[in-house]
CSV table of C-alpha atoms in Angstrom, one decimal:
chain,number,residue,atom,x,y,z
A,16,MET,CA,63.6,89.9,75.9
A,17,LYS,CA,67.2,90.8,76.5
A,18,PHE,CA,66.5,94.4,75.5
A,19,LEU,CA,63.8,94.7,78.1
A,20,ARG,CA,66.1,93.2,80.7
A,21,ASN,CA,68.9,95.6,79.9
A,22,MET,CA,66.6,98.6,80.0
A,23,ALA,CA,65.3,97.6,83.4
A,24,LEU,CA,68.9,97.3,84.6
A,25,GLY,CA,69.7,100.8,83.4
A,26,VAL,CA,66.6,102.3,85.0
A,27,LEU,CA,67.4,100.6,88.3
A,28,LEU,CA,71.0,102.0,88.2
A,29,VAL,CA,70.0,105.6,87.5
A,30,THR,CA,67.2,105.7,90.0
A,31,SER,CA,69.4,104.2,92.7
A,32,GLN,CA,72.0,106.9,92.1
A,33,PHE,CA,69.3,109.6,92.3
A,34,ALA,CA,68.2,108.2,95.6
A,35,PHE,CA,71.7,108.3,96.9
A,36,SER,CA,72.2,112.0,95.8
A,37,ALA,CA,69.0,113.0,97.8
A,38,ASN,CA,70.9,112.1,101.0
A,39,SER,CA,74.1,114.0,100.2
A,40,CYS,CA,73.0,117.5,101.2
A,41,ASP,CA,74.5,117.3,104.6
A,42,PRO,CA,76.9,120.3,105.3
A,43,CYS,CA,79.1,118.0,107.3
A,44,ASP,CA,79.7,116.0,104.1
A,45,PRO,CA,83.2,117.0,102.9
A,46,CYS,CA,81.9,117.1,99.3
A,47,TYR,CA,79.1,119.4,100.2
A,48,THR,CA,79.2,122.6,98.0
A,49,GLY,CA,76.3,124.5,99.5
A,50,ASN,CA,74.1,124.1,96.4
A,51,GLU,CA,70.7,122.6,96.5
A,52,CYS,CA,70.7,118.9,95.6
A,53,ASN,CA,67.6,118.9,93.5
A,54,LEU,CA,68.4,117.0,90.4
A,55,CYS,CA,65.1,117.9,88.9
A,56,ASP,CA,66.0,121.6,89.0
A,57,ILE,CA,69.0,121.8,86.7
A,58,ASP,CA,70.1,125.0,85.0
A,59,TRP,CA,71.3,123.8,81.6
A,60,CYS,CA,73.5,126.9,81.3
A,61,ASP,CA,75.6,125.4,84.1
A,62,VAL,CA,76.0,122.0,82.3
A,63,SER,CA,79.4,121.5,80.7
A,64,PHE,CA,80.7,118.6,78.6
A,65,SER,CA,83.8,116.6,77.9
A,66,ALA,CA,84.9,114.2,75.2
A,67,TYR,CA,88.0,112.2,74.5
A,68,VAL,CA,89.4,109.6,72.1
A,69,ASP,CA,91.9,106.9,73.2
A,70,ALA,CA,94.6,105.2,71.1
A,71,LEU,CA,95.1,101.8,72.7
A,72,TYR,CA,98.3,99.7,72.2
A,73,TRP,CA,97.3,96.5,74.0
A,74,HIS,CA,97.9,92.8,74.0
A,75,VAL,CA,95.7,90.0,75.2
A,76,CYS,CA,96.7,87.2,77.6
A,77,SER,CA,94.5,84.1,78.4
A,78,GLY,CA,94.9,81.3,80.8
A,79,ASP,CA,93.5,78.9,78.2
A,80,THR,CA,95.4,79.4,75.0
A,81,ASP,CA,97.3,76.1,75.2
A,82,ARG,CA,96.4,73.3,72.7
A,83,ASP,CA,97.6,69.7,72.5
A,84,PHE,CA,98.3,67.6,69.4
A,85,SER,CA,99.0,63.9,69.3
A,86,ASP,CA,99.9,61.3,66.7
A,87,GLY,CA,98.7,58.5,68.9
A,88,GLU,CA,102.1,58.0,70.6
A,89,ASN,CA,103.5,61.4,71.2
A,90,THR,CA,101.8,64.6,72.5
A,91,ARG,CA,102.9,68.1,72.0
A,92,PHE,CA,101.5,71.1,74.0
A,93,VAL,CA,101.6,74.5,72.4
A,94,ALA,CA,100.5,78.0,73.6
A,95,LEU,CA,99.5,81.0,71.6
A,96,ASN,CA,101.1,84.4,72.5
A,97,PRO,CA,99.3,87.3,70.8
A,98,ASP,CA,101.4,90.3,70.2
A,99,TYR,CA,100.6,94.0,70.9
A,100,THR,CA,98.3,95.8,68.4
A,101,TRP,CA,96.2,99.0,68.2
A,102,GLY,CA,92.6,99.6,69.3
A,103,TRP,CA,90.5,102.6,70.2
A,104,ARG,CA,88.0,104.1,72.6
A,105,ILE,CA,85.7,107.1,72.5
A,106,GLY,CA,84.0,108.7,75.5
A,107,ALA,CA,81.8,111.6,76.4
A,108,ALA,CA,80.2,113.0,79.6
A,109,ALA,CA,77.9,115.8,80.8
A,110,HIS,CA,78.9,117.6,84.0
A,111,TRP,CA,76.6,119.5,86.4
A,112,ASP,CA,77.7,120.8,89.8
A,113,SER,CA,80.0,117.9,91.1
A,114,TRP,CA,78.1,115.2,89.2
A,115,ASP,CA,78.8,113.7,85.8
A,116,LEU,CA,77.0,111.2,83.6
A,117,GLY,CA,78.8,109.7,80.6
A,118,LEU,CA,79.4,106.7,78.4
A,119,ARG,CA,82.4,105.2,76.6
A,120,TYR,CA,82.9,102.6,73.9
A,121,THR,CA,86.0,100.4,73.6
A,122,SER,CA,86.9,98.4,70.6
A,123,PHE,CA,90.0,96.1,70.3
A,124,ASN,CA,90.9,93.4,67.8
A,125,SER,CA,94.0,91.1,67.9
A,126,LYS,CA,94.9,88.6,65.2
A,127,THR,CA,97.9,86.3,65.5
A,128,THR,CA,99.1,83.4,63.4
A,129,GLU,CA,101.8,81.1,64.8
A,130,ASP,CA,103.6,78.1,63.4
A,131,PHE,CA,104.6,75.3,65.8
A,132,ALA,CA,106.9,72.3,65.1
A,133,LEU,CA,105.3,69.1,66.5
A,134,ASN,CA,108.4,66.8,66.1
A,135,PHE,CA,106.0,64.2,64.7
A,136,GLU,CA,107.7,63.0,61.5
A,137,GLU,CA,108.9,66.5,61.1
A,138,SER,CA,105.4,67.8,60.9
A,139,SER,CA,104.1,71.3,62.1
A,140,VAL,CA,100.8,73.0,62.8
A,141,GLU,CA,99.8,76.6,62.0
A,142,LEU,CA,97.3,78.2,64.3
A,143,LYS,CA,95.3,81.4,63.8
A,144,TYR,CA,94.0,83.3,66.9
A,145,ASP,CA,91.4,86.1,66.5
A,146,PHE,CA,90.3,88.1,69.5
A,147,ASP,CA,87.5,90.7,69.0
A,148,TYR,CA,86.5,92.8,72.0
A,149,ASP,CA,83.7,95.4,72.2
A,150,VAL,CA,82.5,97.0,75.5
A,151,LEU,CA,80.1,99.8,76.3
A,152,ASP,CA,80.1,101.5,79.7
A,153,LEU,CA,77.4,103.8,81.1
A,154,GLU,CA,78.7,105.6,84.2
A,155,LEU,CA,77.6,108.1,86.9
A,156,GLY,CA,80.2,109.7,89.1
A,157,ARG,CA,80.7,112.5,91.6
A,158,THR,CA,83.9,114.6,92.1
A,159,CYS,CA,85.0,115.5,95.6
A,160,CYS,CA,87.7,118.0,96.5
A,161,VAL,CA,89.8,116.4,99.2
A,162,CYS,CA,92.4,119.2,99.5
A,163,ASP,CA,94.2,121.7,97.2
A,164,GLY,CA,95.2,119.9,94.0
A,165,LEU,CA,93.7,116.5,95.0
A,166,THR,CA,90.2,115.3,93.9
A,167,LEU,CA,88.6,111.9,94.2
A,168,ARG,CA,85.7,110.6,92.1
A,169,PRO,CA,83.6,107.6,93.2
A,170,PHE,CA,81.5,106.2,90.4
A,171,ALA,CA,79.1,103.4,89.5
A,172,GLY,CA,78.0,102.1,86.2
A,173,GLY,CA,76.6,99.4,83.9
A,174,LYS,CA,78.8,97.4,81.6
A,175,PHE,CA,77.8,95.6,78.4
A,176,ALA,CA,80.3,93.4,76.6
A,177,TRP,CA,80.6,91.4,73.4
A,178,ILE,CA,83.8,89.3,73.0
A,179,ASP,CA,84.5,86.7,70.3
A,180,VAL,CA,87.6,84.4,70.3
A,181,ASP,CA,88.4,82.1,67.4
A,182,THR,CA,91.2,79.6,67.2
A,183,GLU,CA,91.6,78.0,63.8
A,184,ASN,CA,94.0,75.2,62.7
A,185,LEU,CA,95.1,76.3,59.2
A,186,ASN,CA,96.5,72.9,58.4
A,187,PHE,CA,93.1,71.3,58.5
A,188,ASP,CA,90.3,73.3,56.8
A,189,GLY,CA,87.4,74.1,59.1
A,190,GLN,CA,89.0,72.7,62.3
A,191,GLY,CA,88.9,75.1,65.3
A,192,LEU,CA,87.4,76.4,68.5
A,193,LYS,CA,85.1,79.4,68.8
A,194,MET,CA,84.0,81.2,71.9
A,195,ASP,CA,81.1,83.8,71.7
A,196,TYR,CA,80.7,85.9,74.9
A,197,ASN,CA,77.8,88.2,75.8
A,198,GLY,CA,77.5,89.8,79.2
A,199,TYR,CA,76.2,92.7,81.2
A,200,GLY,CA,76.7,93.8,84.8
A,201,LEU,CA,77.4,96.4,87.4
A,202,TYR,CA,80.6,97.9,88.6
A,203,VAL,CA,81.8,100.5,91.1
A,204,GLY,CA,85.1,102.3,91.4
A,205,LEU,CA,87.2,105.2,92.4
A,206,GLY,CA,89.1,107.7,90.3
A,207,GLY,CA,91.6,110.3,91.4
A,208,ARG,CA,93.5,113.3,90.1
A,209,TRP,CA,96.6,114.8,91.9
A,210,GLN,CA,98.1,117.9,90.4
A,211,LEU,CA,101.9,117.6,90.8
A,212,CYS,CA,103.2,120.8,89.3
A,213,SER,CA,102.9,123.3,86.5
A,214,ILE,CA,105.2,123.3,83.5
A,215,SER,CA,106.0,126.7,81.8
A,216,ALA,CA,106.5,126.5,78.1
A,217,CYS,CA,106.2,129.4,75.5
A,218,ASP,CA,104.6,131.7,78.1
A,219,CYS,CA,102.0,129.0,78.9
A,220,ASP,CA,101.5,127.2,82.1
A,221,ILE,CA,100.8,123.4,81.6
A,222,PRO,CA,99.5,121.7,84.7
A,223,LEU,CA,100.9,118.2,85.2
A,224,ALA,CA,98.7,115.7,87.2
A,225,LEU,CA,98.8,112.1,88.2
A,226,VAL,CA,95.4,110.4,87.3
A,227,SER,CA,94.2,107.0,88.3
A,228,ARG,CA,91.1,104.8,88.1
A,229,LEU,CA,90.2,101.5,89.8
A,230,SER,CA,87.0,99.6,89.4
A,231,THR,CA,85.6,96.1,90.1
A,232,GLY,CA,82.3,94.5,89.0
A,233,VAL,CA,80.5,91.3,88.2
A,234,MET,CA,79.0,90.2,84.8
A,235,ASP,CA,76.0,88.0,84.1
A,236,SER,CA,77.6,86.2,81.2
A,237,ASP,CA,76.6,83.8,78.4
A,238,PHE,CA,79.4,81.7,76.9
A,239,LYS,CA,78.8,79.8,73.7
A,240,GLN,CA,81.6,77.4,72.8
A,241,THR,CA,81.7,75.8,69.3
A,242,PHE,CA,84.1,73.1,68.2
A,243,THR,CA,84.5,72.1,64.6
A,244,ALA,CA,86.6,69.0,63.6
A,245,ASP,CA,86.2,69.4,59.9
A,246,SER,CA,84.5,71.7,57.4
A,247,ASN,CA,82.3,68.8,56.3
A,248,VAL,CA,81.3,67.8,59.9
A,249,SER,CA,78.6,69.7,61.9
A,250,ALA,CA,79.9,71.7,64.8
A,251,ASP,CA,79.4,70.8,68.5
A,252,SER,CA,78.2,73.7,70.7
A,253,ILE,CA,78.0,74.2,74.4
A,254,LYS,CA,76.3,77.2,76.1
A,255,ASP,CA,76.8,78.2,79.7
A,256,CYS,CA,75.5,81.0,81.9
A,257,LEU,CA,78.1,82.1,84.4
A,258,PHE,CA,78.7,85.1,86.7
A,259,VAL,CA,82.3,86.3,86.3
A,260,PRO,CA,84.3,89.1,87.8
A,261,VAL,CA,85.9,92.0,85.9
A,262,HIS,CA,88.5,94.4,87.3
A,263,GLU,CA,90.2,97.4,85.7
A,264,VAL,CA,93.1,99.6,86.8
A,265,TYR,CA,94.5,102.7,85.1
A,266,LEU,CA,97.4,105.0,86.0
A,267,GLY,CA,98.7,107.9,83.9
A,268,LEU,CA,100.1,111.4,83.6
A,269,GLU,CA,97.9,114.3,82.3
A,270,PHE,CA,99.0,117.4,80.6
A,271,ARG,CA,96.4,120.2,80.3
A,272,MET,CA,96.1,123.3,78.2
A,273,CYS,CA,93.6,125.7,79.8
A,274,GLY,CA,91.7,128.3,77.9
A,275,LEU,CA,92.5,127.0,74.4
A,276,CYS,CA,89.7,128.1,72.0
A,277,ASN,CA,87.2,128.4,74.9
A,278,ALA,CA,88.0,124.8,76.0
A,279,ASP,CA,90.5,123.0,78.2
A,280,ALA,CA,92.4,120.5,76.1
A,281,PHE,CA,94.3,117.6,77.7
A,282,PHE,CA,96.5,114.8,76.8
A,283,GLN,CA,97.1,111.6,79.0
A,284,LEU,CA,99.8,109.0,78.7
A,285,GLY,CA,99.0,106.0,80.8
A,286,TYR,CA,98.8,102.2,81.3
A,287,GLU,CA,95.6,100.2,81.7
A,288,ALA,CA,95.1,96.6,82.7
A,289,GLN,CA,91.9,94.6,82.7
A,290,TYR,CA,91.1,91.2,84.2
A,291,TRP,CA,88.0,89.1,83.2
A,292,GLY,CA,86.8,85.8,84.5
A,293,TRP,CA,86.7,83.4,81.6
A,294,ARG,CA,85.5,79.9,80.7
A,295,GLU,CA,88.0,77.1,80.1
A,296,TYR,CA,87.7,75.4,76.7
A,297,ASP,CA,88.2,71.9,78.0
A,298,GLU,CA,86.2,71.9,81.3
A,299,ASN,CA,82.6,72.7,81.7
A,300,ASP,CA,81.8,75.5,84.1
A,301,ASP,CA,85.5,76.0,85.1
A,302,ILE,CA,86.7,79.6,85.3
A,303,THR,CA,90.1,80.6,83.9
A,304,HIS,CA,91.7,84.0,83.4
A,305,LEU,CA,91.5,86.6,80.6
A,306,GLY,CA,93.6,89.7,80.7
A,307,LEU,CA,94.3,92.6,78.3
A,308,GLY,CA,96.0,95.9,78.6
A,309,GLY,CA,98.8,98.2,77.7
A,310,LEU,CA,99.6,101.7,76.6
A,311,VAL,CA,96.8,104.4,76.5
A,312,LEU,CA,97.1,107.7,74.6
A,313,ARG,CA,94.2,110.0,75.4
A,314,PHE,CA,93.3,113.2,73.6
A,315,GLY,CA,90.3,115.2,75.0
A,316,ALA,CA,88.7,118.5,75.9
A,317,ASN,CA,86.3,120.0,78.4
A,318,PHE,CA,84.0,122.7,77.1
């Protein structure tokens, strides 16, 4: 049933974008190129492609990583602070005229183990935090030349996300919290590229550009929270359906090598941050904050 729902969502997204393009043939439009806007009459010899791979050095922050422990008289609150670790992303797109249609897949996993002194009869607790993030984006965009060296790219897309968060108390076998998230939704955004200058090196000109991306969307989300007190006790589960926001921002520098083996290769060094609405562990239906981001190293080519 979810497969049919997701398919209908994708068909609605694509058809709505085609309907928009049919009204964009006005010569007064600053993005008008003079070409016919018949998307059913594509010359495949004019279609180009791009692909890239990202190395992500990110960390995750959450508004609900604090835990409390009590011996009946004293209570100690502790908070987990996951460190930076590596993830990856791959993406590809097809380009025709000023339009492009692409997808990208992002995978990031963070594991942290921390030991906290509770000051209860010199006791301590060791917590393990495991964050697993997988997101697929399907996106349609259009590039507009604003002026010499500056282009803007409005875009819209569909996002599909699977995020699992596990917190385990290693001092007590089987005790922990688990959050399983599945969501899908729509997002819109704006990207930009501003060519700053050209660097000469070894008889080659390397264009240097400032690139940016900003998007916002909403996700139809299923949260399943499971609490296990002991390995011998059955787990208690709660499942909620919530609509939550998701925002992304990216800013970086791009270095491009043109005409390299019949392709334009490029490298980007940037920073990306994401904000997700999240479900609090201790309160039903309450929304907290989930964020992740950090360094992005992108290697790609247009061909």
